[in-house]
Coordinates of C-alpha atoms and ligand atoms in Angstrom, one line a residue:
X29 CA 80.8 64.8 53.2
X30 CA 82.1 63.0 50.5
X31 CA 80.3 62.9 46.8
X32 CA 82.0 60.1 45.1
X33 CA 81.8 57.8 48.7
X34 CA 77.9 57.5 48.8
X35 CA 77.5 57.5 45.1
X36 CA 79.9 54.7 44.9
X37 CA 78.2 53.0 47.8
X38 CA 74.4 53.5 46.5
X39 CA 76.3 51.4 43.1
X40 CA 78.2 48.9 45.9
X41 CA 74.9 48.0 46.9
X42 CA 73.8 46.7 43.2
X43 CA 77.0 45.8 42.4
X44 CA 78.6 43.4 45.0
X45 CA 81.9 42.0 41.8
X46 CA 83.2 45.4 43.2
X47 CA 84.6 47.1 46.7
X48 CA 83.7 51.0 47.2
X49 CA 87.3 52.1 46.4
X50 CA 86.9 50.1 42.5
X51 CA 83.9 51.7 41.7
X52 CA 85.3 55.4 42.8
X53 CA 88.1 55.4 41.0
X54 CA 85.6 54.3 38.0
X55 CA 83.2 57.7 38.5
X56 CA 83.6 60.6 36.3
X57 CA 82.3 63.7 35.9
X58 CA 80.2 63.2 32.4
X59 CA 81.0 66.1 29.6
X60 CA 77.5 67.9 29.7
X61 CA 75.1 69.7 32.6
X62 CA 72.5 67.4 30.7
X63 CA 74.3 64.4 31.4
X64 CA 74.1 64.6 35.6
X65 CA 76.3 64.8 37.7
X66 CA 78.6 62.0 38.0
X67 CA 78.6 59.3 35.5
X68 CA 79.5 55.6 36.4
X69 CA 80.9 53.7 33.2
X70 CA 79.9 49.9 33.0
X71 CA 82.6 49.0 31.1
X72 CA 84.5 46.7 32.8
X73 CA 81.5 45.4 34.8
X74 CA 80.1 44.5 31.7
X75 CA 83.6 42.1 31.2
X76 CA 82.9 40.2 34.4
X77 CA 79.6 39.1 33.5
X78 CA 79.7 38.8 29.3
X79 CA 76.7 40.9 29.3
X80 CA 76.1 44.2 27.2
X81 CA 77.3 47.6 28.9
X82 CA 74.4 48.8 27.5
X83 CA 72.0 46.5 29.9
X84 CA 74.2 46.6 32.9
X85 CA 73.5 50.4 32.4
X86 CA 69.9 50.1 32.8
X87 CA 68.9 47.5 35.3
X88 CA 71.6 48.7 37.2
X89 CA 70.1 52.7 37.0
X90 CA 66.9 51.3 38.0
X91 CA 68.0 49.6 41.4
X92 CA 69.9 52.1 42.6
X93 CA 68.3 54.2 45.1
X94 CA 69.9 56.9 47.4
X95 CA 68.4 59.8 49.8
X96 CA 70.8 62.3 48.0
X97 CA 70.1 61.0 44.7
X98 CA 67.4 62.4 43.3
X99 CA 67.7 60.0 40.1
X100 CA 69.5 57.7 37.9
X101 CA 69.2 57.8 34.1
X102 CA 71.0 54.8 31.9
X103 CA 72.4 56.2 29.2
X104 CA 74.6 53.9 26.7
X105 CA 77.4 52.3 29.0
X106 CA 76.8 55.0 31.3
X107 CA 74.8 55.1 34.3
X108 CA 74.2 58.8 34.6
X109 CA 73.4 60.8 38.2
X110 CA 71.3 63.3 39.3
X111 CA 72.2 64.3 42.3
X112 CA 69.6 66.1 44.9
X113 CA 70.3 69.8 44.2
X114 CA 69.2 70.8 47.2
X115 CA 70.4 68.8 49.6
X116 CA 74.0 67.8 48.7
X117 CA 74.4 71.9 47.9
X118 CA 73.0 72.8 51.6
X119 CA 75.4 70.0 52.7
X120 CA 78.6 71.6 50.5
X121 CA 77.9 75.4 51.3
X122 CA 77.4 74.8 55.1
X123 CA 80.5 72.3 55.1
X124 CA 82.9 75.8 53.5
X125 CA 81.0 78.5 56.5
X126 CA 82.1 75.9 58.9
X127 CA 85.4 75.4 57.6
X128 CA 86.2 78.5 56.8
X129 CA 89.9 79.6 56.5
X130 CA 90.7 75.4 56.6
X131 CA 88.8 74.5 54.1
X132 CA 90.6 72.9 51.9
X133 CA 93.6 72.2 54.2
X134 CA 95.1 68.0 53.7
X135 CA 96.7 66.4 55.5
X136 CA 99.0 65.0 52.7
X137 CA 102.7 66.1 54.3
X138 CA 101.7 65.4 58.0
X139 CA 103.9 67.5 59.0
X140 CA 107.2 66.8 57.5
X141 CA 109.6 68.8 56.0
X142 CA 110.1 70.5 52.3
X143 CA 112.9 72.5 51.2
X144 CA 112.6 75.0 48.5
X145 CA 115.7 76.5 46.7
X146 CA 113.8 78.8 45.0
X147 CA 114.3 82.8 43.4
X148 CA 118.6 82.2 43.4
X149 CA 119.3 85.7 41.9
X150 CA 123.6 86.1 42.0
X151 CA 124.6 89.2 43.1
X152 CA 126.0 92.3 41.5
X153 CA 124.2 90.8 38.1
X154 CA 120.2 92.2 37.3
X155 CA 117.3 89.7 39.0
X156 CA 116.3 88.5 35.6
X157 CA 113.4 87.3 34.6
X158 CA 113.8 83.8 35.2
X159 CA 114.3 84.4 38.9
X160 CA 110.9 86.5 38.6
X161 CA 109.7 82.9 37.3
X162 CA 111.9 80.7 40.1
X163 CA 109.9 83.3 43.0
X164 CA 107.1 83.5 42.3
X165 CA 105.8 80.0 41.2
X166 CA 108.3 79.2 44.3
X167 CA 106.1 80.7 46.6
X168 CA 103.5 79.5 45.4
X169 CA 104.7 75.5 45.0
X170 CA 106.0 75.8 49.1
X171 CA 102.6 78.0 50.3
X172 CA 100.6 74.8 47.7
X173 CA 103.0 72.9 49.9
X174 CA 101.6 74.2 53.1
X175 CA 97.8 74.0 52.3
X176 CA 98.1 69.8 52.3
X177 CA 100.0 69.5 55.6
X178 CA 103.3 70.3 54.9
X179 CA 106.5 72.7 56.9
X180 CA 108.4 74.2 54.1
X181 CA 112.1 75.8 54.9
X182 CA 111.9 78.8 52.0
X183 CA 115.4 79.3 50.3
X184 CA 117.5 81.8 48.0
X185 CA 120.6 80.5 47.9
X186 CA 121.7 83.6 46.5
X187 CA 125.0 82.9 43.6
X188 CA 127.5 84.8 46.2
X189 CA 130.1 82.5 44.6
X190 CA 132.7 81.7 41.5
X191 CA 135.5 83.0 40.2
X192 CA 133.6 85.9 38.8
X193 CA 133.3 87.5 42.3
X194 CA 137.7 88.4 41.7
X195 CA 137.1 89.4 38.4
X196 CA 135.0 91.6 39.8
X197 CA 136.9 93.1 43.1
X198 CA 139.9 92.9 40.0
X199 CA 137.6 95.3 38.3
X200 CA 136.7 97.1 40.5
X201 CA 139.9 98.5 42.2
X202 CA 141.3 99.2 38.2
X203 CA 138.4 101.5 37.6
X204 CA 135.2 101.3 40.1
X205 CA 134.6 104.3 42.3
X206 CA 132.5 103.7 45.6
X207 CA 130.8 107.0 45.3
X208 CA 129.0 105.3 41.9
X209 CA 128.5 101.9 43.3
X210 CA 126.1 102.8 45.8
X211 CA 124.1 104.9 44.1
X212 CA 123.6 102.6 41.4
X213 CA 125.0 99.3 43.0
X214 CA 123.9 96.7 40.1
X215 CA 123.6 98.5 36.9
X216 CA 127.4 100.4 38.0
X217 CA 128.6 96.4 39.2
X218 CA 127.7 94.8 36.1
X219 CA 129.4 97.6 34.2
X220 CA 132.6 96.9 36.1
X221 CA 132.3 92.9 35.3
X222 CA 131.3 93.7 30.9
X223 CA 134.1 96.1 31.1
X224 CA 135.9 93.5 32.9
X225 CA 135.7 90.9 30.2
X226 CA 136.3 93.5 27.5
X227 CA 139.7 94.1 28.9
X228 CA 141.1 91.0 29.1
X229 CA 140.7 89.4 25.6
X230 CA 143.3 92.0 24.5
X231 CA 145.2 91.7 27.8
X232 CA 145.2 87.9 28.8
X233 CA 146.9 88.9 32.2
X234 CA 143.9 90.3 33.3
X235 CA 141.8 86.8 33.5
X236 CA 144.9 85.6 35.9
X237 CA 144.9 88.9 38.2
X238 CA 140.7 88.3 38.5
X239 CA 142.0 84.5 38.9
X240 CA 144.8 85.9 42.7
X241 CA 141.3 87.7 43.7
X242 CA 139.0 85.2 43.7
X243 CA 142.3 83.2 45.2
X244 CA 142.6 86.0 47.9
X245 CA 138.4 85.7 48.7
X246 CA 139.0 82.6 49.3
X247 CA 142.0 82.3 51.3
X248 CA 140.2 84.7 53.5
X249 CA 141.5 87.8 52.4
X250 CA 140.8 90.8 54.1
X251 CA 140.2 93.5 51.6
X252 CA 138.5 91.0 48.9
X253 CA 136.3 90.1 52.0
X254 CA 135.0 92.9 53.1
X255 CA 134.7 94.3 49.1
X256 CA 133.3 91.1 48.2
X257 CA 130.5 91.0 51.7
X258 CA 130.2 94.9 50.2
X259 CA 128.9 93.9 47.1
X260 CA 126.5 92.0 48.8
X261 CA 125.7 94.0 50.8
X262 CA 124.1 96.1 48.3
X263 CA 122.6 93.8 45.9
X264 CA 120.8 92.4 48.4
X265 CA 119.5 95.5 49.4
X266 CA 118.1 96.3 45.4
X267 CA 117.5 92.5 45.2
X268 CA 115.0 92.5 48.6
X269 CA 113.0 95.7 47.0
X270 CA 111.8 93.3 45.1
X271 CA 110.6 91.1 47.2
X272 CA 109.0 93.6 49.3
X273 CA 106.9 94.3 46.0
X274 CA 106.0 91.1 45.2
X275 CA 104.9 90.7 48.9
X276 CA 107.5 87.7 49.2
X277 CA 109.5 85.8 52.0
X278 CA 112.3 83.8 52.6
X279 CA 113.3 81.1 55.9
X280 CA 117.1 81.6 54.8
X281 CA 119.7 83.7 52.6
X282 CA 122.2 80.5 53.0
X283 CA 123.7 81.3 49.3
X284 CA 126.6 79.8 47.4
X285 CA 129.6 81.9 49.3
X286 CA 127.6 79.5 53.4
X287 CA 128.7 76.2 51.7
X288 CA 132.8 77.1 51.1
X289 CA 134.3 75.5 53.6
X290 CA 131.3 72.6 53.2
X291 CA 132.7 71.7 50.7
X292 CA 136.2 69.6 51.0
X293 CA 134.7 66.7 53.8
X294 CA 132.2 66.1 50.6
X295 CA 135.4 66.0 48.5
X296 CA 137.5 64.1 50.6
X297 CA 133.6 61.6 51.5
X298 CA 134.3 61.3 47.3
X299 CA 138.0 60.5 47.7
X300 CA 137.0 57.7 50.1
X301 CA 134.4 55.8 48.2
X302 CA 136.4 55.8 44.8
X303 CA 134.5 57.8 43.3
X304 CA 136.4 60.7 41.8
X305 CA 138.7 60.0 38.9
X306 CA 140.8 62.8 36.7
X307 CA 140.2 64.1 33.7
X308 CA 142.5 66.9 31.8
X309 CA 143.6 67.4 35.8
X310 CA 140.9 68.3 37.0
X311 CA 138.4 66.5 39.5
X312 CA 135.3 64.6 37.8
X313 CA 133.0 61.5 39.1
X314 CA 131.4 59.9 36.2
X315 CA 128.0 59.2 35.8
X316 CA 125.9 56.0 34.8
X317 CA 126.5 55.6 30.7
X318 CA 122.4 54.7 30.8
X319 CA 121.6 57.9 32.2
X320 CA 124.0 59.5 29.7
X321 CA 124.7 62.0 31.5
X322 CA 128.2 63.7 31.3
X323 CA 130.8 63.5 34.3
X324 CA 129.7 65.3 37.0
X325 CA 132.9 68.4 37.1
X326 CA 133.9 68.9 41.2
X327 CA 137.6 70.6 40.6
X328 CA 139.5 72.2 38.3
X329 CA 142.9 71.7 37.1
X330 CA 143.5 75.1 39.6
X331 CA 141.6 74.1 42.2
X332 CA 138.7 75.8 42.1
X333 CA 136.2 75.0 42.9
X334 CA 132.4 74.8 41.2
X335 CA 128.9 74.9 40.6
X336 CA 128.1 71.9 41.6
X337 CA 130.5 71.6 43.9
X338 CA 128.9 73.8 46.1
X339 CA 125.2 72.3 45.4
X340 CA 125.8 69.2 46.8
X341 CA 127.3 70.6 49.1
X342 CA 123.8 72.4 50.2
X343 CA 122.2 68.9 48.8
X344 CA 124.2 67.7 52.2
X345 CA 123.9 70.2 54.6
X346 CA 120.0 70.4 53.7
X347 CA 119.5 67.3 54.4
X348 CA 121.2 67.1 57.7
X349 CA 119.5 70.3 59.3
X350 CA 115.9 69.9 58.6
X351 CA 115.7 65.5 57.4
X352 CA 113.6 66.7 54.5
X353 CA 111.3 65.1 53.3
X354 CA 111.3 67.1 49.1
X355 CA 113.9 69.3 48.3
X356 CA 112.6 71.3 46.0
X357 CA 115.1 73.1 43.6
X358 CA 112.7 75.7 41.8
X359 CA 115.2 76.5 38.8
X360 CA 114.7 77.1 34.9
X361 CA 114.9 74.1 32.8
X362 CA 118.3 75.0 31.2
X363 CA 119.8 74.2 34.5
X364 CA 118.6 70.2 34.0
X365 CA 121.9 68.3 33.1
X366 CA 123.4 70.2 36.1
X367 CA 120.6 69.1 38.5
X368 CA 120.4 65.7 36.9
X369 CA 124.1 65.9 37.8
X370 CA 124.3 66.7 41.2
X371 CA 121.2 63.7 42.1
X372 CA 123.4 61.0 40.4
X373 CA 125.7 62.4 42.5
X374 CA 124.6 61.6 45.5
X375 CA 122.8 58.7 44.4
X376 CA 126.3 56.9 43.6
X377 CA 127.8 58.1 47.6
X378 CA 124.7 55.4 48.8
X379 CA 122.3 58.4 50.4
X380 CA 118.8 56.6 49.7
X381 CA 117.3 60.6 49.5
X382 CA 118.3 61.0 46.5
X383 CA 114.8 60.8 45.3
X384 CA 113.8 63.0 47.0
X385 CA 115.6 65.7 45.3
X386 CA 113.1 67.3 42.6
X387 CA 114.6 69.1 39.8
X388 CA 110.9 71.5 39.3
X389 CA 112.2 73.1 36.2
X390 CA 110.8 75.7 34.2
X391 CA 110.0 78.1 29.9
X392 CA 111.3 81.2 29.7
X393 CA 109.3 84.4 29.2
X394 CA 109.8 86.1 26.1
X395 CA 108.8 90.2 25.1
X396 CA 107.6 89.1 20.6
X397 CA 108.8 86.1 21.4
X398 CA 112.0 86.0 21.4
X399 CA 113.0 85.3 25.0
X400 CA 113.9 88.6 28.0
X401 CA 118.0 89.2 28.0
X402 CA 119.2 90.7 30.8
X403 CA 123.0 89.8 28.8
X404 CA 124.7 92.0 27.6
X405 CA 124.3 95.0 29.0
X406 CA 121.0 95.0 28.5
X407 CA 119.1 95.3 31.5
X408 CA 115.9 95.1 31.7
X409 CA 115.3 96.4 35.4
X410 CA 112.4 94.3 36.7
X411 CA 111.3 96.9 39.6
X412 CA 110.8 99.0 36.8
X413 CA 108.7 96.7 35.1
X414 CA 106.6 96.3 38.3
X415 CA 106.3 99.6 38.9
X416 CA 104.7 99.2 35.3
X417 CA 102.6 96.9 35.5
X418 CA 101.4 98.7 39.7
X419 CA 100.5 102.4 37.4
X420 CA 98.6 100.7 35.0
X421 CA 96.1 98.9 37.2
X422 CA 96.4 102.5 39.2
X423 CA 95.0 104.2 35.2
X424 CA 92.4 101.6 34.9
X425 CA 91.5 101.8 39.0
X426 CA 90.5 105.7 38.1
X427 CA 88.7 105.3 35.9
X428 CA 86.9 102.4 36.6
X429 CA 85.9 103.1 40.5
X430 CA 87.6 107.1 41.1
X431 CA 86.0 107.3 44.8
X432 CA 87.9 104.0 45.8
X433 CA 89.3 104.9 48.9
X434 CA 92.8 103.4 49.5
X435 CA 93.3 103.6 46.2
X436 CA 97.2 103.3 46.2
X437 CA 97.5 100.1 47.5
X438 CA 94.3 98.6 46.1
X439 CA 96.7 99.1 42.1
X440 CA 99.8 97.1 43.9
X441 CA 97.8 94.4 45.0
X442 CA 96.2 94.8 40.9
X443 CA 99.3 95.6 39.4
X444 CA 101.8 93.2 41.9
X445 CA 98.7 89.9 41.4
X446 CA 98.4 90.6 37.3
X447 CA 102.1 89.7 37.1
X448 CA 102.1 87.0 39.8
X449 CA 98.5 85.6 37.9
X450 CA 99.9 85.8 34.6
X451 CA 102.7 83.6 35.5
X452 CA 100.6 81.1 37.1
X453 CA 97.6 80.8 35.2
X454 CA 100.3 79.3 32.1
X455 CA 102.4 75.2 32.9
X456 CA 105.9 76.0 34.7
X457 CA 107.0 74.4 31.5
X458 CA 105.2 77.1 28.6
X459 CA 106.8 80.1 28.1
X460 CA 105.2 82.4 28.2
X461 CA 104.1 85.8 26.5
X462 CA 105.2 89.4 29.3
X463 CA 102.7 91.6 28.3
X464 CA 101.4 94.1 31.0
X465 CA 98.5 95.5 28.7
X466 CA 96.8 91.6 28.4
X467 CA 97.8 91.0 32.1
X468 CA 95.9 93.4 33.3
X469 CA 92.6 93.8 31.0
X470 CA 89.6 92.7 34.5
X471 CA 88.4 90.7 31.6
X472 CA 89.2 87.2 30.3
X473 CA 91.4 84.8 32.8
X474 CA 93.9 87.3 34.4
X475 CA 94.2 88.3 38.2
X476 CA 92.6 91.9 38.1
X477 CA 89.5 89.6 36.8
X478 CA 89.8 87.6 39.4
X479 CA 90.2 89.6 42.0
X480 CA 87.8 91.8 41.1
X481 CA 84.8 88.9 41.1
X482 CA 86.2 88.5 45.1
X483 CA 85.2 92.6 45.0
X484 CA 82.2 92.5 43.9
X485 CA 81.2 89.5 45.9
X486 CA 82.1 91.1 49.0
X487 CA 80.2 93.9 48.0
X488 CA 77.2 92.0 47.5
X489 CA 77.9 90.8 51.3
X490 CA 78.5 94.7 52.2
X491 CA 75.3 95.6 51.0
X492 CA 72.9 92.9 53.0
X493 CA 75.1 93.8 55.9
X494 CA 75.8 89.9 56.1
X495 CA 77.3 88.0 59.2
X496 CA 78.5 84.8 59.0
X497 CA 76.7 83.9 62.2
X498 CA 76.8 79.6 61.2
X499 CA 72.4 79.4 60.6
X500 CA 72.1 76.9 58.7
X501 CA 68.7 76.5 58.6
X502 CA 67.9 77.7 55.2
X503 CA 66.7 76.1 52.3
X504 CA 69.0 75.1 49.1
X505 CA 68.9 77.1 46.0
X506 CA 67.4 75.1 42.8
X507 CA 68.6 77.4 39.8
X508 CA 71.6 74.7 38.1
X509 CA 74.1 78.4 37.8
X510 CA 74.2 78.2 41.8
X511 CA 74.1 74.2 41.3
X512 CA 77.2 74.7 39.7
X513 CA 78.9 77.0 41.7
X514 CA 78.8 74.5 44.3
X515 CA 80.2 72.0 42.7
X516 CA 83.2 73.6 41.7
X517 CA 84.0 74.9 45.6
X518 CA 83.0 71.7 46.5
X519 CA 86.1 70.4 44.6
X520 CA 88.0 72.9 46.4
X521 CA 90.3 70.3 47.7
X522 CA 90.8 67.5 44.5
X523 CA 92.2 70.5 42.9
X524 CA 94.5 71.6 45.7
X525 CA 95.8 68.0 46.3
X526 CA 96.8 67.7 42.4
X527 CA 98.3 70.8 42.5
X528 CA 100.8 69.3 45.1
X529 CA 101.0 66.2 43.8
X530 CA 102.2 67.6 40.5
X531 CA 103.8 71.2 42.0
X532 CA 101.3 73.1 39.7
X533 CA 100.0 76.5 40.9
X534 CA 98.6 76.2 37.2
X535 CA 95.9 74.2 38.7
X536 CA 94.8 76.8 41.2
X537 CA 95.0 79.1 39.0
X538 CA 92.6 77.4 36.1
X539 CA 90.4 76.8 39.5
X540 CA 90.0 80.1 40.2
X541 CA 89.3 80.9 36.8
X542 CA 85.9 78.7 36.8
X543 CA 85.1 79.7 40.3
X544 CA 84.2 82.7 38.9
X545 CA 82.8 82.6 36.0
X546 CA 80.7 80.4 36.5
X547 CA 79.8 82.9 40.0
X548 CA 79.7 85.4 37.0
X549 CA 76.9 83.4 35.6
X550 CA 75.2 83.5 38.6
X551 CA 75.6 86.7 39.0
X552 CA 73.8 88.0 35.9
X553 CA 70.6 85.8 36.6
X554 CA 70.1 86.7 40.3
X555 CA 69.0 89.4 42.3
X556 CA 71.2 88.7 45.6
X557 CA 69.4 91.1 47.5
X558 CA 65.4 90.2 47.1
X559 CA 64.0 89.0 50.6
X560 CA 62.7 85.8 50.5
X561 CA 63.3 82.4 51.5
X562 CA 65.8 81.5 49.9
X563 CA 68.1 84.0 50.9
X564 CA 70.5 83.6 53.5
X565 CA 71.2 80.3 50.9
X566 CA 71.8 82.8 48.6
X567 CA 74.2 84.8 50.8
X568 CA 75.4 82.1 52.2
X569 CA 77.2 80.8 49.0
X570 CA 78.8 84.1 48.2
X571 CA 80.3 84.1 50.9
X572 CA 81.9 80.8 51.1
X573 CA 82.2 81.5 47.2
X574 CA 84.5 84.8 49.2
X575 CA 86.6 82.0 51.0
X576 CA 87.4 79.9 48.4
X577 CA 88.8 83.3 45.6
X578 CA 90.5 83.8 48.8
X579 CA 92.3 81.3 50.0
X580 CA 92.8 80.4 46.7
X581 CA 94.7 83.5 45.7
X582 CA 97.0 83.4 49.3
X583 CA 97.6 79.6 48.0
X584 CA 99.0 81.8 44.7
X585 CA 101.0 84.6 46.6
X586 CA 98.7 86.7 45.7
X587 CA 95.9 89.4 47.6
X588 CA 91.7 89.7 47.4
X589 CA 91.2 93.6 47.7
X590 CA 87.8 93.7 49.2
X591 CA 86.3 96.8 46.9
X592 CA 88.4 97.2 43.7
Ligands
LIG4 N1 121.6 81.1 40.9 C1 121.5 81.0 39.9 C2 121.8 81.1 38.7 O1 121.2 82.7 38.3 C3 120.4 79.8 40.3 C4 120.2 78.9 41.8 C5 120.1 78.3 41.6 N2 119.5 76.8 43.0 C6 120.8 76.7 43.0 N3 121.0 75.1 43.8 N4 122.0 75.1 42.2 O2 121.4 80.6 37.4

């Protein structure tokens, strides 16, 4: 059942000038519930017919007849539609129950591949708030794309290459100790790196030493390689604990180092295409003035390659390997120019797929209005923050529901869910304030609120010992609360479609808050377990609601506990 299509067809019989498609795109949802379920504005028709809109609206309202439509009303230049609640609602609910977890699946992607570059922390540096945002936003976008029929490849493009590793090796050999690094890898490596910079201010020879070690690393020197490998493993091990807490997975950890031997081919091609120019001894690609982009640096005067060189190699490799329909880079907005440059170079190289590369930028996480910084040794250890959220959730649960079995597991789902939801409910380009207290509240637009609503609905079903046995012989519901909820549930597929088109999980997050609010209003006015002829219909709608909440939360990367 496609409600818009039904309404459009009923209009079309009285409006031969427009086809169903043209009518459908004009149908709106009225702002006020007393204006009906849908509205058709007649402005355009008035122009075509050269008549007053009001007159057209009232004549149209008189002509429309459809078994799904209870009545129509002309209000000014609109024809308002009131649907046959019971009939339509029954159809909506049975459809959701029949589809189960597949409800909302779309086939926009037709099985094509989308490569997502997400998370991508830097080895030997703390996992920053920016990396957290990239991880959470990227994962949700990937889930949404899969729901829409794409295949996704989730790539953690680790920052594991660059001149800084030469410095780190030099610093480690001078001042480091294996035990301390093993004990406390990231803080210890960071300390060495910071010390290197401090010392180099008075001793410029250190910089040469760092460069030398990077050169050795690039040339495959055994000592350099094995230290680098070790730093990488230790760091990854630390990051993995965060990924495990968040329940995040990747398909590939091919980071910058993976492209070390793949850059020459790209540089050769750039040469062949005569795109490289010399600028102060460095090789660059000049980008068209019209784009007002600075030249893209490909090779430094000392022959070292750069971040952009590796991203170019990665883009070509991914195209060859995955033949992607889209390549998404979920990276903070401060790297916007970099991604514009890389894309512009691919374009200049004559690759039509450059247009499929999209930078998906996002804003900052703030603490008391200031950027949460991980530089200058001011390390905020993300793992600690997540643990704190879990502990807070545990305390809330202990106060609310002390008898709950598996409290700890639920606390983890709630604590982690709170962080994820808090991030995703805001449009990604907005900067957001990181406040554990706010995000863990059970009221308002929070993760716990949504999860709690799900648990509440599940508990009704438990008490009723309800099973989905495919019984749809019930009559529909008559009240407006359940009707509003049903209409919202009906909007799930179109919501996903919008989220997919805009790479925007906040659309799903806001939607699910609406669903929960609507469910809770109904909850406050209804006795679910009363034995009457509407009971099956009521419980079916409760069940449909749990399905939609579960599916939405899973798109956001969250769990939906049955009890909390
Ligand atoms: N490691 C980089 C950073 O922390 C992010 C990498 C983003 N992805 C990319 N393909 N450049 O800033």
